[in-house]
Amino acid sequence: MALLVGVTGLVMLLATPAPNDDYFYYQKFIETLAGGTLDLSIPGFHGMNILSVPWYVLTESAMTQIHMQMLAGILLPLFAFFAARALFGSTFEAALFASIIALMPFLSFSALRGWMVAFYNLLFFLTIIGAVRGAWWTGVAWAFAITSLPFAVALGPLILAVWPKKLSANNHRRTVWLAVAIGIVLSAAYVIVQFLQTGGINVGVHQEQTAFNIWQGPGRIFLNLMHALQILFSIHNYYFIDPARTGHGNMLQTTPILMMLGLFSIFYSKEYFREKLLPLALGLGAVIGIGLNVLLDHLDHFYMETGVFFLIFAAIPLLKKYPLWIPIVLVTLHFQWFYFYLNHGAVFRLQWWFFLIPATVDVVFLLYCIAYFRKIWSGMRSMIMLFCKLLQCKKEH
């Protein structure tokens, strides 16, 4: 895992940041708060930017927001590892999940543009780590995630499901509901302060929309739902708001194979999960995370990642039980790198070293296959024999 984080850090540092779009709002908020003024009239969700202020105080850098996003992008595989190990209690499953996250460049390297996704994803995984440990700060991490992207409310069922049950029943209920209350109260306080300052509630950087007019009617919700299904189960998509603006970045930011396996694992949860509540919470998280996008005007591939994470988590036990799926998942995760390169290669001045990250994962996987060749061959032989038996039965009938 240290190797993967190190390679990710090297590639991130070799790339050239290109501030754009949302970045200017986020940086302005950081500088304003560092100057002693909490100004929530500045467009955007600023939970993560509050955490960036100490770095600005130390450096007074005009690139503080991007620096913090880059750091989050570098650490993302590590936090993904600890989150998966906390959920599944297995180093193998944790390494598998972390490798999948590392092979999703839109999650990490959009930091170079100043978008919020890397830091938000880190807070998402940090909340899971805290929930499994029953840590007092879980609600705080969750609140910062919600006030970075409100789709993080989808973590609610998972927090309730994985909170440690070693405590007495009364202590368990008290501590878990305290964590949930902290997350809700802090998030509500953010919204209340913003309403008192502005007389409204910002919807990210979309100044033409409000918290009241962003919700859609049945017709548009149906179209959004169809588009969401297209995003989840295909590679190529289009920009639904304005199809003429469809670019290389309008795509599922993982492999549809994982979406299929995740759903299959949830539907047949008794075969892949020991805990009854975990697959239920993952399913609810996916429905809430994706469902909130369907209800809104702006169906965004980055926003849908919240729901996608839950489906990837759900796919991990199936991949462990049937590891022959792993190379298929690994191969189909690679296409994102070429699309990201086409979309951002010139802007971020990416060169051959950009592909060191997938190359590192490939080499480690190859070494794993060599180390466990007999076990892998035994599994493949069993599958081949089973396939031959099925063919023989078909011929006999």
Short mmCIF file of C-alpha atoms in Angstrom, two decimals:
data_model
loop_
_atom_site.label_atom_id
_atom_site.label_comp_id
_atom_site.label_asym_id
_atom_site.label_seq_id
_atom_site.Cartn_x
_atom_site.Cartn_y
_atom_site.Cartn_z
CA MET A 1 0.00 0.00 0.00
CA ALA A 2 2.93 2.31 0.72
CA LEU A 3 4.18 1.66 -2.84
CA LEU A 4 0.80 2.58 -4.34
CA VAL A 5 0.54 5.77 -2.28
CA GLY A 6 4.14 6.66 -3.16
CA VAL A 7 3.60 6.20 -6.90
CA THR A 8 0.35 8.17 -6.74
CA GLY A 9 2.20 10.97 -4.94
CA LEU A 10 5.00 10.98 -7.52
CA VAL A 11 2.56 11.20 -10.44
CA MET A 12 0.53 13.90 -8.71
CA LEU A 13 3.63 16.02 -8.10
CA LEU A 14 4.88 15.60 -11.68
CA ALA A 15 1.57 16.87 -13.07
CA THR A 16 0.87 20.58 -13.51
CA PRO A 17 -2.19 22.03 -11.70
CA ALA A 18 -4.58 24.09 -13.82
CA PRO A 19 -6.99 26.09 -11.60
CA ASN A 20 -10.43 26.35 -13.15
CA ASP A 21 -14.16 26.58 -12.50
CA ASP A 22 -15.09 25.95 -8.85
CA TYR A 23 -11.53 26.47 -7.61
CA PHE A 24 -11.79 30.27 -7.50
CA TYR A 25 -14.84 30.19 -5.22
CA TYR A 26 -13.22 27.65 -2.90
CA GLN A 27 -9.93 29.55 -2.67
CA LYS A 28 -11.76 32.81 -2.01
CA PHE A 29 -13.67 31.18 0.85
CA ILE A 30 -10.46 29.81 2.39
CA GLU A 31 -8.72 33.20 2.25
CA THR A 32 -11.78 34.98 3.63
CA LEU A 33 -12.14 32.55 6.55
CA ALA A 34 -8.40 32.78 7.26
CA GLY A 35 -8.93 36.52 7.52
CA GLY A 36 -11.51 35.97 10.26
CA THR A 37 -14.77 36.11 8.28
CA LEU A 38 -17.07 33.15 7.72
CA ASP A 39 -18.75 34.10 4.44
CA LEU A 40 -21.15 31.39 3.31
CA SER A 41 -22.53 33.63 0.58
CA ILE A 42 -19.55 32.54 -1.53
CA PRO A 43 -20.91 29.88 -3.93
CA GLY A 44 -20.07 26.28 -3.17
CA PHE A 45 -20.23 23.71 -0.40
CA HIS A 46 -17.33 24.61 1.87
CA GLY A 47 -17.06 21.91 4.54
CA MET A 48 -13.75 20.65 3.18
CA ASN A 49 -12.50 24.20 2.63
CA ILE A 50 -12.85 24.95 6.33
CA LEU A 51 -10.31 22.18 6.94
CA SER A 52 -7.95 23.76 4.40
CA VAL A 53 -7.64 27.06 6.28
CA PRO A 54 -4.73 26.00 8.57
CA TRP A 55 -2.59 25.28 5.50
CA TYR A 56 -3.33 28.73 4.11
CA VAL A 57 -2.46 30.33 7.47
CA LEU A 58 0.92 28.57 7.37
CA THR A 59 1.75 29.17 3.71
CA GLU A 60 -0.51 32.00 2.48
CA SER A 61 -0.49 30.12 -0.81
CA ALA A 62 -2.90 31.15 -3.55
CA MET A 63 -3.05 27.44 -4.43
CA THR A 64 -4.07 26.20 -0.97
CA GLN A 65 -7.30 24.60 -2.14
CA ILE A 66 -5.59 22.63 -4.89
CA HIS A 67 -2.72 21.64 -2.59
CA MET A 68 -5.18 20.15 -0.09
CA GLN A 69 -7.09 18.37 -2.85
CA MET A 70 -3.82 16.95 -4.20
CA LEU A 71 -2.85 15.70 -0.74
CA ALA A 72 -6.27 14.07 -0.38
CA GLY A 73 -5.88 12.46 -3.81
CA ILE A 74 -2.49 11.03 -2.84
CA LEU A 75 -3.84 9.60 0.43
CA LEU A 76 -7.09 8.31 -1.05
CA PRO A 77 -5.88 4.70 -1.67
CA LEU A 78 -4.61 4.56 1.93
CA PHE A 79 -7.91 5.75 3.42
CA ALA A 80 -9.79 3.40 1.09
CA PHE A 81 -7.61 0.54 2.39
CA PHE A 82 -8.39 1.29 6.03
CA ALA A 83 -12.10 1.78 5.31
CA ALA A 84 -12.38 -1.61 3.55
CA ARG A 85 -10.30 -3.37 6.21
CA ALA A 86 -12.56 -1.90 8.87
CA LEU A 87 -15.67 -3.15 7.06
CA PHE A 88 -14.42 -6.62 6.08
CA GLY A 89 -11.63 -7.31 8.59
CA SER A 90 -9.36 -8.61 5.83
CA THR A 91 -6.13 -7.23 4.40
CA PHE A 92 -6.80 -8.94 1.06
CA GLU A 93 -10.20 -7.30 0.65
CA ALA A 94 -8.78 -3.98 1.83
CA ALA A 95 -5.94 -4.11 -0.72
CA LEU A 96 -8.39 -5.09 -3.43
CA PHE A 97 -10.70 -2.16 -2.70
CA ALA A 98 -7.80 0.29 -2.41
CA SER A 99 -6.44 -0.87 -5.78
CA ILE A 100 -9.85 -0.31 -7.39
CA ILE A 101 -10.03 3.21 -5.95
CA ALA A 102 -6.46 3.94 -7.08
CA LEU A 103 -7.47 2.90 -10.60
CA MET A 104 -10.17 5.59 -10.76
CA PRO A 105 -8.15 8.67 -11.82
CA PHE A 106 -11.15 11.03 -11.95
CA LEU A 107 -11.45 10.62 -8.17
CA SER A 108 -7.92 11.76 -7.39
CA PHE A 109 -6.53 13.79 -10.28
CA SER A 110 -9.48 16.14 -10.69
CA ALA A 111 -7.76 17.77 -7.71
CA LEU A 112 -5.40 19.40 -10.21
CA ARG A 113 -8.32 21.41 -11.54
CA GLY A 114 -9.50 22.46 -8.08
CA TRP A 115 -12.62 20.32 -7.98
CA MET A 116 -13.77 19.05 -4.61
CA VAL A 117 -13.99 15.31 -5.19
CA ALA A 118 -10.67 14.07 -3.75
CA PHE A 119 -11.10 15.69 -0.33
CA TYR A 120 -14.77 14.70 -0.22
CA ASN A 121 -13.90 11.07 -0.97
CA LEU A 122 -11.29 11.08 1.79
CA LEU A 123 -13.88 12.37 4.29
CA PHE A 124 -16.29 9.69 3.05
CA PHE A 125 -13.81 6.91 3.84
CA LEU A 126 -12.75 8.56 7.11
CA THR A 127 -16.37 8.51 8.30
CA ILE A 128 -16.57 4.76 7.63
CA ILE A 129 -13.31 4.15 9.52
CA GLY A 130 -14.64 6.09 12.50
CA ALA A 131 -18.03 4.36 12.45
CA VAL A 132 -16.57 0.84 12.52
CA ARG A 133 -14.34 1.84 15.44
CA GLY A 134 -17.15 3.60 17.27
CA ALA A 135 -14.99 6.75 17.42
CA TRP A 136 -16.42 9.91 18.97
CA TRP A 137 -15.28 12.01 15.98
CA THR A 138 -17.30 10.01 13.43
CA GLY A 139 -20.14 12.53 13.45
CA VAL A 140 -17.68 15.39 12.91
CA ALA A 141 -16.10 13.71 9.87
CA TRP A 142 -19.58 12.94 8.54
CA ALA A 143 -20.68 16.56 8.97
CA PHE A 144 -17.66 17.82 7.03
CA ALA A 145 -18.45 15.28 4.29
CA ILE A 146 -22.10 16.38 4.11
CA THR A 147 -21.17 20.05 3.97
CA SER A 148 -18.71 19.24 1.17
CA LEU A 149 -21.26 17.27 -0.86
CA PRO A 150 -24.70 16.62 0.68
CA PHE A 151 -24.86 13.20 -0.97
CA ALA A 152 -22.84 11.98 2.03
CA VAL A 153 -26.14 11.69 3.94
CA ALA A 154 -26.22 8.25 2.28
CA LEU A 155 -23.66 7.16 4.90
CA GLY A 156 -26.36 7.28 7.60
CA PRO A 157 -27.57 3.65 7.29
CA LEU A 158 -23.98 2.35 7.13
CA ILE A 159 -23.00 4.22 10.31
CA LEU A 160 -25.93 2.62 12.14
CA ALA A 161 -25.16 -0.83 10.72
CA VAL A 162 -21.43 -1.05 11.46
CA TRP A 163 -21.24 0.74 14.81
CA PRO A 164 -19.52 -1.67 17.29
CA LYS A 165 -21.94 -3.89 19.16
CA LYS A 166 -19.46 -4.95 21.86
CA LEU A 167 -20.87 -2.31 24.18
CA SER A 168 -24.02 -2.96 26.17
CA ALA A 169 -27.27 -2.37 24.33
CA ASN A 170 -27.88 0.96 26.07
CA ASN A 171 -24.33 2.22 25.49
CA HIS A 172 -24.44 1.11 21.86
CA ARG A 173 -27.63 3.00 21.17
CA ARG A 174 -26.43 6.08 23.02
CA THR A 175 -23.04 6.33 21.28
CA VAL A 176 -24.25 5.62 17.76
CA TRP A 177 -27.15 8.04 17.97
CA LEU A 178 -24.83 10.64 19.48
CA ALA A 179 -22.53 10.31 16.44
CA VAL A 180 -25.50 10.62 14.07
CA ALA A 181 -26.83 13.61 16.02
CA ILE A 182 -23.45 15.37 15.89
CA GLY A 183 -23.32 14.92 12.11
CA ILE A 184 -26.86 16.20 11.61
CA VAL A 185 -26.57 19.12 14.07
CA LEU A 186 -23.27 20.39 12.65
CA SER A 187 -24.60 20.11 9.09
CA ALA A 188 -27.82 21.89 10.10
CA ALA A 189 -25.79 24.64 11.80
CA TYR A 190 -23.90 25.21 8.54
CA VAL A 191 -27.18 25.57 6.62
CA ILE A 192 -28.75 27.83 9.27
CA VAL A 193 -25.75 30.19 9.29
CA GLN A 194 -25.83 30.34 5.51
CA PHE A 195 -29.56 31.10 5.50
CA LEU A 196 -29.11 33.86 8.08
CA GLN A 197 -26.31 35.39 6.01
CA THR A 198 -27.88 35.10 2.56
CA GLY A 199 -31.59 34.50 3.02
CA GLY A 200 -31.24 31.27 1.02
CA ILE A 201 -29.30 28.04 0.68
CA ASN A 202 -26.57 27.64 -1.93
CA VAL A 203 -26.66 24.67 -4.30
CA GLY A 204 -22.94 24.31 -4.77
CA VAL A 205 -21.58 26.73 -7.32
CA HIS A 206 -24.77 26.64 -9.37
CA GLN A 207 -25.92 30.18 -8.59
CA GLU A 208 -28.92 29.96 -10.90
CA GLN A 209 -30.41 27.25 -8.70
CA THR A 210 -31.71 27.24 -5.13
CA ALA A 211 -32.53 24.54 -2.63
CA PHE A 212 -36.17 25.02 -3.62
CA ASN A 213 -36.11 25.01 -7.44
CA ILE A 214 -33.51 22.29 -7.97
CA TRP A 215 -36.01 19.47 -7.39
CA GLN A 216 -37.58 17.99 -10.50
CA GLY A 217 -40.98 16.78 -11.62
CA PRO A 218 -41.94 13.19 -12.54
CA GLY A 219 -41.05 13.56 -16.24
CA ARG A 220 -37.51 14.78 -15.65
CA ILE A 221 -37.00 12.32 -12.77
CA PHE A 222 -37.85 9.46 -15.15
CA LEU A 223 -35.35 10.74 -17.73
CA ASN A 224 -32.72 11.18 -15.00
CA LEU A 225 -33.34 7.63 -13.83
CA MET A 226 -32.83 6.27 -17.33
CA HIS A 227 -29.62 8.29 -17.67
CA ALA A 228 -28.42 7.05 -14.27
CA LEU A 229 -28.90 3.45 -15.39
CA GLN A 230 -26.97 4.23 -18.57
CA ILE A 231 -24.12 5.69 -16.51
CA LEU A 232 -23.96 2.70 -14.18
CA PHE A 233 -24.01 -0.06 -16.78
CA SER A 234 -22.12 1.37 -19.73
CA ILE A 235 -18.82 3.10 -20.35
CA HIS A 236 -19.73 5.90 -22.75
CA ASN A 237 -22.30 8.47 -21.69
CA TYR A 238 -23.36 11.94 -22.69
CA TYR A 239 -23.76 15.27 -20.91
CA PHE A 240 -27.48 15.17 -20.20
CA ILE A 241 -27.85 18.93 -19.64
CA ASP A 242 -26.40 19.74 -23.06
CA PRO A 243 -25.50 16.65 -25.16
CA ALA A 244 -23.50 18.80 -27.59
CA ARG A 245 -20.98 19.42 -24.79
CA THR A 246 -20.30 15.73 -24.17
CA GLY A 247 -16.59 15.17 -23.64
CA HIS A 248 -14.14 12.43 -22.69
CA GLY A 249 -14.97 12.94 -19.02
CA ASN A 250 -18.67 12.07 -19.44
CA MET A 251 -18.39 8.43 -18.52
CA LEU A 252 -18.72 5.95 -15.71
CA GLN A 253 -15.66 6.53 -13.55
CA THR A 254 -15.25 2.85 -12.74
CA THR A 255 -16.07 -0.40 -14.56
CA PRO A 256 -19.69 -1.49 -15.09
CA ILE A 257 -18.54 -5.01 -14.14
CA LEU A 258 -18.25 -3.82 -10.53
CA MET A 259 -21.74 -2.33 -10.67
CA MET A 260 -23.16 -5.65 -11.82
CA LEU A 261 -21.22 -7.68 -9.24
CA GLY A 262 -22.16 -5.25 -6.46
CA LEU A 263 -25.87 -5.57 -7.20
CA PHE A 264 -25.60 -9.35 -7.49
CA SER A 265 -23.83 -9.51 -4.13
CA ILE A 266 -26.54 -7.41 -2.45
CA PHE A 267 -29.37 -9.48 -3.93
CA TYR A 268 -27.70 -12.73 -2.81
CA SER A 269 -26.29 -11.31 0.41
CA LYS A 270 -26.55 -14.57 2.40
CA GLU A 271 -23.89 -16.08 0.17
CA TYR A 272 -21.37 -13.25 0.50
CA PHE A 273 -21.96 -11.48 3.83
CA ARG A 274 -21.89 -12.79 7.37
CA GLU A 275 -23.57 -9.66 8.73
CA LYS A 276 -27.20 -9.16 7.73
CA LEU A 277 -27.18 -5.40 8.21
CA LEU A 278 -24.07 -4.61 6.14
CA PRO A 279 -25.47 -5.54 2.69
CA LEU A 280 -28.75 -3.81 3.58
CA ALA A 281 -26.88 -0.63 4.53
CA LEU A 282 -24.77 -0.78 1.36
CA GLY A 283 -27.90 -1.20 -0.73
CA LEU A 284 -29.65 1.69 0.99
CA GLY A 285 -26.53 3.83 0.60
CA ALA A 286 -26.45 3.14 -3.13
CA VAL A 287 -30.16 3.93 -3.50
CA ILE A 288 -29.88 7.18 -1.51
CA GLY A 289 -26.64 8.31 -3.13
CA ILE A 290 -27.84 7.69 -6.67
CA GLY A 291 -31.49 8.52 -5.94
CA LEU A 292 -30.66 12.03 -4.74
CA ASN A 293 -29.01 12.68 -8.10
CA VAL A 294 -32.08 11.47 -9.94
CA LEU A 295 -34.25 14.00 -8.08
CA LEU A 296 -32.03 16.94 -9.00
CA ASP A 297 -31.67 19.05 -12.12
CA HIS A 298 -27.98 18.32 -12.49
CA LEU A 299 -27.18 14.60 -12.85
CA ASP A 300 -23.43 14.60 -12.43
CA HIS A 301 -21.00 11.69 -12.85
CA PHE A 302 -18.91 12.93 -9.92
CA TYR A 303 -21.95 13.27 -7.68
CA MET A 304 -23.00 9.71 -8.50
CA GLU A 305 -19.72 8.38 -7.11
CA THR A 306 -21.26 8.37 -3.63
CA GLY A 307 -23.74 5.68 -4.65
CA VAL A 308 -21.10 3.94 -6.76
CA PHE A 309 -18.82 3.52 -3.72
CA PHE A 310 -21.47 1.47 -1.94
CA LEU A 311 -21.82 -0.86 -4.94
CA ILE A 312 -18.04 -1.31 -5.14
CA PHE A 313 -17.94 -2.17 -1.44
CA ALA A 314 -20.70 -4.71 -2.03
CA ALA A 315 -18.74 -6.34 -4.86
CA ILE A 316 -15.62 -6.99 -2.75
CA PRO A 317 -16.81 -10.17 -0.92
CA LEU A 318 -17.90 -11.67 -4.25
CA LEU A 319 -14.49 -10.94 -5.77
CA LYS A 320 -12.84 -12.66 -2.82
CA LYS A 321 -15.03 -15.74 -3.19
CA TYR A 322 -14.68 -15.86 -6.98
CA PRO A 323 -11.22 -14.34 -7.68
CA LEU A 324 -11.40 -15.20 -11.38
CA TRP A 325 -13.47 -12.03 -11.70
CA ILE A 326 -10.52 -9.95 -10.47
CA PRO A 327 -8.51 -9.87 -13.75
CA ILE A 328 -11.69 -8.98 -15.65
CA VAL A 329 -12.34 -6.10 -13.26
CA LEU A 330 -8.70 -5.06 -13.43
CA VAL A 331 -8.61 -4.98 -17.24
CA THR A 332 -11.86 -3.02 -17.54
CA LEU A 333 -10.67 -0.44 -15.01
CA HIS A 334 -7.90 0.64 -17.37
CA PHE A 335 -10.02 2.44 -19.96
CA GLN A 336 -10.53 5.40 -17.62
CA TRP A 337 -6.84 6.23 -17.75
CA PHE A 338 -6.88 6.75 -21.51
CA TYR A 339 -10.06 8.83 -21.35
CA PHE A 340 -8.67 10.94 -18.52
CA TYR A 341 -5.46 11.43 -20.51
CA LEU A 342 -7.48 12.50 -23.56
CA ASN A 343 -9.56 14.86 -21.45
CA HIS A 344 -6.84 16.43 -19.30
CA GLY A 345 -3.48 15.31 -20.68
CA ALA A 346 -2.59 18.59 -22.39
CA VAL A 347 -4.01 20.77 -19.60
CA PHE A 348 -2.17 18.99 -16.78
CA ARG A 349 0.89 18.28 -19.00
CA LEU A 350 0.65 14.56 -18.40
CA GLN A 351 3.23 12.29 -19.96
CA TRP A 352 4.04 8.56 -19.94
CA TRP A 353 4.59 8.64 -16.17
CA PHE A 354 0.88 9.22 -15.66
CA PHE A 355 0.36 5.52 -16.40
CA LEU A 356 2.76 4.40 -13.66
CA ILE A 357 -0.19 3.95 -11.29
CA PRO A 358 -2.08 1.32 -13.32
CA ALA A 359 1.28 -0.23 -14.24
CA THR A 360 2.12 -0.58 -10.53
CA VAL A 361 -1.20 -2.31 -9.82
CA ASP A 362 -0.66 -4.61 -12.82
CA VAL A 363 2.82 -5.62 -11.68
CA VAL A 364 1.68 -6.29 -8.11
CA PHE A 365 -1.22 -8.38 -9.43
CA LEU A 366 1.15 -10.33 -11.67
CA LEU A 367 3.50 -11.01 -8.73
CA TYR A 368 0.51 -12.15 -6.68
CA CYS A 369 -0.49 -14.56 -9.45
CA ILE A 370 3.05 -15.95 -9.57
CA ALA A 371 3.21 -16.36 -5.80
CA TYR A 372 -0.13 -18.18 -5.68
CA PHE A 373 0.10 -19.91 -9.04
CA ARG A 374 -0.87 -23.37 -7.75
CA LYS A 375 -3.93 -22.08 -5.95
CA ILE A 376 -5.01 -20.03 -8.95
CA TRP A 377 -4.42 -22.90 -11.37
CA SER A 378 -6.39 -25.24 -9.12
CA GLY A 379 -9.33 -22.84 -9.15
CA MET A 380 -9.13 -22.41 -12.93
CA ARG A 381 -8.95 -26.19 -13.44
CA SER A 382 -12.02 -26.68 -11.27
CA MET A 383 -13.90 -24.10 -13.32
CA ILE A 384 -12.82 -25.72 -16.58
CA MET A 385 -13.89 -29.18 -15.36
CA LEU A 386 -17.25 -27.80 -14.25
CA PHE A 387 -17.71 -26.15 -17.64
CA CYS A 388 -16.87 -29.41 -19.42
CA LYS A 389 -19.36 -31.32 -17.28
CA LEU A 390 -22.06 -28.80 -18.13
CA LEU A 391 -21.30 -29.19 -21.83
CA GLN A 392 -21.40 -32.99 -21.50
CA CYS A 393 -24.76 -32.86 -19.74
CA LYS A 394 -26.11 -30.60 -22.46
CA LYS A 395 -24.99 -33.04 -25.18
CA GLU A 396 -26.56 -35.99 -23.37
CA HIS A 397 -29.91 -34.22 -23.18
#
